[in-house]
Amino acid sequence: MRIALDSAQAAADRGETPVGAVIVDPQTGEVIATGANGPIGAHDPTAHAEIVAIREAAKKLGNYRLTGLTLVVTLEPCAMCAGAISHARIGRVVFGAEDPKGGAVVHGPKFFAQPTCHWRPEVTGGVLAEEAGELLRSFFRARRKGSP
């Protein structure tokens, strides 16, 4: 989660919503890929931290299936990212802060609980949640102060 938090901070430093992700091989502890939110800079609405990390991992491994790997992300994944996680067959998702407005794992559509979801990772939430949440809150607080 510390690596994901560092990626989230890097996103914030670029003016992007501070969400970071890392994909790890739990067998070896190797970091396969990292990702940071980047839709603004990439001009790509799909450039969420999870998607960036999934793309990098798939390319690095030469396989679109990431079975057995763990995705660690600072914020509860949205529906788009949950779909990508399922399609990639990621084995475990660990997230920091819950997202009552946009989350789709424990909130909203509860994507992995739907009967149409073909692959369900193990999910652990709340890891360093306060730190991840504070990074988001302080980012948006600073943006509100800076706007007219």
PDB file of C-alpha atoms in Angstrom:
ATOM      1  CA  MET A   1       0.000   0.000   0.000  1.00  0.00           C
ATOM      2  CA  ARG A   2       2.919   2.366   0.596  1.00  0.00           C
ATOM      3  CA  ILE A   3       3.910   2.082  -3.075  1.00  0.00           C
ATOM      4  CA  ALA A   4       0.312   2.770  -4.104  1.00  0.00           C
ATOM      5  CA  LEU A   5       0.216   5.809  -1.791  1.00  0.00           C
ATOM      6  CA  ASP A   6       3.437   7.100  -3.373  1.00  0.00           C
ATOM      7  CA  SER A   7       1.828   6.719  -6.815  1.00  0.00           C
ATOM      8  CA  ALA A   8      -1.261   8.556  -5.549  1.00  0.00           C
ATOM      9  CA  GLN A   9       0.913  11.422  -4.342  1.00  0.00           C
ATOM     10  CA  ALA A  10       2.621  11.551  -7.742  1.00  0.00           C
ATOM     11  CA  ALA A  11      -0.820  11.849  -9.371  1.00  0.00           C
ATOM     12  CA  ALA A  12      -1.738  14.698  -6.995  1.00  0.00           C
ATOM     13  CA  ASP A  13       1.534  16.470  -7.810  1.00  0.00           C
ATOM     14  CA  ARG A  14       0.440  16.450 -11.482  1.00  0.00           C
ATOM     15  CA  GLY A  15      -3.012  17.799 -10.602  1.00  0.00           C
ATOM     16  CA  GLU A  16      -4.736  14.426 -11.009  1.00  0.00           C
ATOM     17  CA  THR A  17      -7.043  12.909  -8.395  1.00  0.00           C
ATOM     18  CA  PRO A  18      -4.678  11.139  -5.991  1.00  0.00           C
ATOM     19  CA  VAL A  19      -5.288   7.453  -6.551  1.00  0.00           C
ATOM     20  CA  GLY A  20      -2.442   4.993  -6.924  1.00  0.00           C
ATOM     21  CA  ALA A  21      -2.236   1.277  -7.622  1.00  0.00           C
ATOM     22  CA  VAL A  22       0.348  -1.482  -7.636  1.00  0.00           C
ATOM     23  CA  ILE A  23       0.201  -5.067  -8.892  1.00  0.00           C
ATOM     24  CA  VAL A  24       2.254  -7.555  -6.926  1.00  0.00           C
ATOM     25  CA  ASP A  25       3.056 -11.233  -7.249  1.00  0.00           C
ATOM     26  CA  PRO A  26       2.167 -12.531  -3.776  1.00  0.00           C
ATOM     27  CA  GLN A  27       4.373 -15.614  -4.260  1.00  0.00           C
ATOM     28  CA  THR A  28       7.573 -13.621  -4.753  1.00  0.00           C
ATOM     29  CA  GLY A  29       6.682 -10.153  -3.475  1.00  0.00           C
ATOM     30  CA  GLU A  30       7.772  -8.726  -6.850  1.00  0.00           C
ATOM     31  CA  VAL A  31       6.158  -5.485  -7.930  1.00  0.00           C
ATOM     32  CA  ILE A  32       4.922  -6.200 -11.451  1.00  0.00           C
ATOM     33  CA  ALA A  33       3.446  -2.766 -12.238  1.00  0.00           C
ATOM     34  CA  THR A  34       2.370   0.526 -10.739  1.00  0.00           C
ATOM     35  CA  GLY A  35      -0.240   3.013 -11.817  1.00  0.00           C
ATOM     36  CA  ALA A  36      -1.403   6.493 -10.914  1.00  0.00           C
ATOM     37  CA  ASN A  37      -4.545   8.310 -11.945  1.00  0.00           C
ATOM     38  CA  GLY A  38      -3.946  10.173 -15.182  1.00  0.00           C
ATOM     39  CA  PRO A  39      -7.109  10.859 -17.189  1.00  0.00           C
ATOM     40  CA  ILE A  40      -6.409  14.595 -17.470  1.00  0.00           C
ATOM     41  CA  GLY A  41      -2.813  14.350 -18.648  1.00  0.00           C
ATOM     42  CA  ALA A  42      -3.423  11.341 -20.898  1.00  0.00           C
ATOM     43  CA  HIS A  43      -6.670  12.769 -22.319  1.00  0.00           C
ATOM     44  CA  ASP A  44      -8.085   9.345 -21.546  1.00  0.00           C
ATOM     45  CA  PRO A  45     -11.138   8.823 -19.324  1.00  0.00           C
ATOM     46  CA  THR A  46     -10.066   5.210 -18.741  1.00  0.00           C
ATOM     47  CA  ALA A  47      -6.649   6.156 -17.312  1.00  0.00           C
ATOM     48  CA  HIS A  48      -7.575   5.287 -13.727  1.00  0.00           C
ATOM     49  CA  ALA A  49      -4.726   4.007 -11.561  1.00  0.00           C
ATOM     50  CA  GLU A  50      -6.004   0.422 -11.669  1.00  0.00           C
ATOM     51  CA  ILE A  51      -6.330   0.387 -15.470  1.00  0.00           C
ATOM     52  CA  VAL A  52      -2.862   1.907 -15.904  1.00  0.00           C
ATOM     53  CA  ALA A  53      -1.360  -0.765 -13.633  1.00  0.00           C
ATOM     54  CA  ILE A  54      -3.317  -3.595 -15.300  1.00  0.00           C
ATOM     55  CA  ARG A  55      -2.166  -2.488 -18.771  1.00  0.00           C
ATOM     56  CA  GLU A  56       1.452  -2.266 -17.646  1.00  0.00           C
ATOM     57  CA  ALA A  57       1.355  -5.671 -15.938  1.00  0.00           C
ATOM     58  CA  ALA A  58      -0.296  -7.384 -18.915  1.00  0.00           C
ATOM     59  CA  LYS A  59       2.259  -5.905 -21.294  1.00  0.00           C
ATOM     60  CA  LYS A  60       5.179  -6.828 -19.031  1.00  0.00           C
ATOM     61  CA  LEU A  61       3.957 -10.406 -18.578  1.00  0.00           C
ATOM     62  CA  GLY A  62       2.791 -10.825 -22.179  1.00  0.00           C
ATOM     63  CA  ASN A  63      -0.606 -12.013 -21.001  1.00  0.00           C
ATOM     64  CA  TYR A  64      -3.963 -10.331 -20.516  1.00  0.00           C
ATOM     65  CA  ARG A  65      -4.738 -12.754 -17.685  1.00  0.00           C
ATOM     66  CA  LEU A  66      -3.209 -11.684 -14.371  1.00  0.00           C
ATOM     67  CA  THR A  67      -4.422 -14.710 -12.429  1.00  0.00           C
ATOM     68  CA  GLY A  68      -2.908 -15.075  -8.983  1.00  0.00           C
ATOM     69  CA  LEU A  69      -1.663 -11.501  -8.750  1.00  0.00           C
ATOM     70  CA  THR A  70      -2.718  -8.925  -6.179  1.00  0.00           C
ATOM     71  CA  LEU A  71      -3.868  -5.406  -7.017  1.00  0.00           C
ATOM     72  CA  VAL A  72      -3.389  -2.871  -4.229  1.00  0.00           C
ATOM     73  CA  VAL A  73      -5.178   0.459  -4.737  1.00  0.00           C
ATOM     74  CA  THR A  74      -5.662   3.458  -2.488  1.00  0.00           C
ATOM     75  CA  LEU A  75      -9.394   3.878  -3.226  1.00  0.00           C
ATOM     76  CA  GLU A  76     -12.253   1.426  -3.668  1.00  0.00           C
ATOM     77  CA  PRO A  77     -12.447   0.640  -7.415  1.00  0.00           C
ATOM     78  CA  CYS A  78     -15.219   2.098  -9.554  1.00  0.00           C
ATOM     79  CA  ALA A  79     -17.420  -0.047 -11.820  1.00  0.00           C
ATOM     80  CA  MET A  80     -15.110   0.382 -14.818  1.00  0.00           C
ATOM     81  CA  CYS A  81     -12.063  -0.712 -12.844  1.00  0.00           C
ATOM     82  CA  ALA A  82     -13.940  -3.580 -11.169  1.00  0.00           C
ATOM     83  CA  GLY A  83     -14.864  -4.815 -14.645  1.00  0.00           C
ATOM     84  CA  ALA A  84     -11.252  -4.647 -15.781  1.00  0.00           C
ATOM     85  CA  ILE A  85     -10.118  -6.451 -12.612  1.00  0.00           C
ATOM     86  CA  SER A  86     -12.603  -9.233 -13.323  1.00  0.00           C
ATOM     87  CA  HIS A  87     -11.612  -9.527 -16.988  1.00  0.00           C
ATOM     88  CA  ALA A  88      -7.928  -9.670 -16.016  1.00  0.00           C
ATOM     89  CA  ARG A  89      -8.697 -12.456 -13.518  1.00  0.00           C
ATOM     90  CA  ILE A  90      -6.770 -10.719 -10.735  1.00  0.00           C
ATOM     91  CA  GLY A  91      -6.732 -12.984  -7.697  1.00  0.00           C
ATOM     92  CA  ARG A  92      -6.940 -10.437  -4.904  1.00  0.00           C
ATOM     93  CA  VAL A  93      -7.834  -6.760  -4.520  1.00  0.00           C
ATOM     94  CA  VAL A  94      -6.678  -4.759  -1.519  1.00  0.00           C
ATOM     95  CA  PHE A  95      -7.978  -1.209  -1.246  1.00  0.00           C
ATOM     96  CA  GLY A  96      -7.542   1.664   1.169  1.00  0.00           C
ATOM     97  CA  ALA A  97     -10.377   4.166   1.469  1.00  0.00           C
ATOM     98  CA  GLU A  98     -13.976   3.296   0.715  1.00  0.00           C
ATOM     99  CA  ASP A  99     -15.735   5.401  -1.921  1.00  0.00           C
ATOM    100  CA  PRO A 100     -19.452   5.724  -1.069  1.00  0.00           C
ATOM    101  CA  LYS A 101     -20.130   7.880  -4.164  1.00  0.00           C
ATOM    102  CA  GLY A 102     -18.157   6.133  -6.902  1.00  0.00           C
ATOM    103  CA  GLY A 103     -17.053   2.802  -5.481  1.00  0.00           C
ATOM    104  CA  ALA A 104     -18.412  -0.394  -6.952  1.00  0.00           C
ATOM    105  CA  VAL A 105     -16.980  -3.094  -4.702  1.00  0.00           C
ATOM    106  CA  VAL A 106     -18.594  -2.537  -1.292  1.00  0.00           C
ATOM    107  CA  HIS A 107     -20.790   0.360  -2.474  1.00  0.00           C
ATOM    108  CA  GLY A 108     -23.017   1.031  -5.471  1.00  0.00           C
ATOM    109  CA  PRO A 109     -23.412  -1.957  -7.761  1.00  0.00           C
ATOM    110  CA  LYS A 110     -21.183  -4.245  -5.653  1.00  0.00           C
ATOM    111  CA  PHE A 111     -19.795  -5.491  -8.948  1.00  0.00           C
ATOM    112  CA  PHE A 112     -18.160  -8.710  -7.753  1.00  0.00           C
ATOM    113  CA  ALA A 113     -21.402  -9.843  -6.084  1.00  0.00           C
ATOM    114  CA  GLN A 114     -23.414  -9.641  -9.324  1.00  0.00           C
ATOM    115  CA  PRO A 115     -24.424 -12.926 -10.974  1.00  0.00           C
ATOM    116  CA  THR A 116     -23.130 -11.609 -14.316  1.00  0.00           C
ATOM    117  CA  CYS A 117     -19.604 -11.232 -12.908  1.00  0.00           C
ATOM    118  CA  HIS A 118     -17.598 -14.207 -14.158  1.00  0.00           C
ATOM    119  CA  TRP A 119     -14.491 -13.748 -11.990  1.00  0.00           C
ATOM    120  CA  ARG A 120     -14.494 -12.646  -8.371  1.00  0.00           C
ATOM    121  CA  PRO A 121     -11.238 -11.755  -6.664  1.00  0.00           C
ATOM    122  CA  GLU A 122     -10.718 -11.986  -2.947  1.00  0.00           C
ATOM    123  CA  VAL A 123     -11.275  -8.461  -1.571  1.00  0.00           C
ATOM    124  CA  THR A 124      -9.757  -6.765   1.474  1.00  0.00           C
ATOM    125  CA  GLY A 125     -10.699  -3.166   2.223  1.00  0.00           C
ATOM    126  CA  GLY A 126      -9.632  -0.539   4.707  1.00  0.00           C
ATOM    127  CA  VAL A 127      -5.855  -0.967   4.486  1.00  0.00           C
ATOM    128  CA  LEU A 128      -4.304   2.389   5.481  1.00  0.00           C
ATOM    129  CA  ALA A 129      -7.759   3.806   4.781  1.00  0.00           C
ATOM    130  CA  GLU A 130      -7.319   6.911   6.908  1.00  0.00           C
ATOM    131  CA  GLU A 131      -4.075   7.877   5.174  1.00  0.00           C
ATOM    132  CA  ALA A 132      -5.502   7.221   1.706  1.00  0.00           C
ATOM    133  CA  GLY A 133      -8.670   9.123   2.550  1.00  0.00           C
ATOM    134  CA  GLU A 134      -6.775  12.085   3.974  1.00  0.00           C
ATOM    135  CA  LEU A 135      -4.689  12.342   0.793  1.00  0.00           C
ATOM    136  CA  LEU A 136      -7.931  12.664  -1.193  1.00  0.00           C
ATOM    137  CA  ARG A 137      -9.574  15.051   1.268  1.00  0.00           C
ATOM    138  CA  SER A 138      -6.561  17.378   1.414  1.00  0.00           C
ATOM    139  CA  PHE A 139      -6.258  17.352  -2.394  1.00  0.00           C
ATOM    140  CA  PHE A 140      -9.867  18.444  -2.871  1.00  0.00           C
ATOM    141  CA  ARG A 141      -9.735  20.872   0.061  1.00  0.00           C
ATOM    142  CA  ALA A 142      -6.765  22.640  -1.571  1.00  0.00           C
ATOM    143  CA  ARG A 143      -8.563  22.742  -4.931  1.00  0.00           C
ATOM    144  CA  ARG A 144     -11.672  24.289  -3.359  1.00  0.00           C
ATOM    145  CA  LYS A 145      -9.550  26.978  -1.665  1.00  0.00           C
ATOM    146  CA  GLY A 146      -7.872  27.784  -4.966  1.00  0.00           C
ATOM    147  CA  SER A 147     -11.074  28.144  -6.978  1.00  0.00           C
ATOM    148  CA  PRO A 148     -12.988  31.423  -7.233  1.00  0.00           C
TER     149      PRO A 148
END
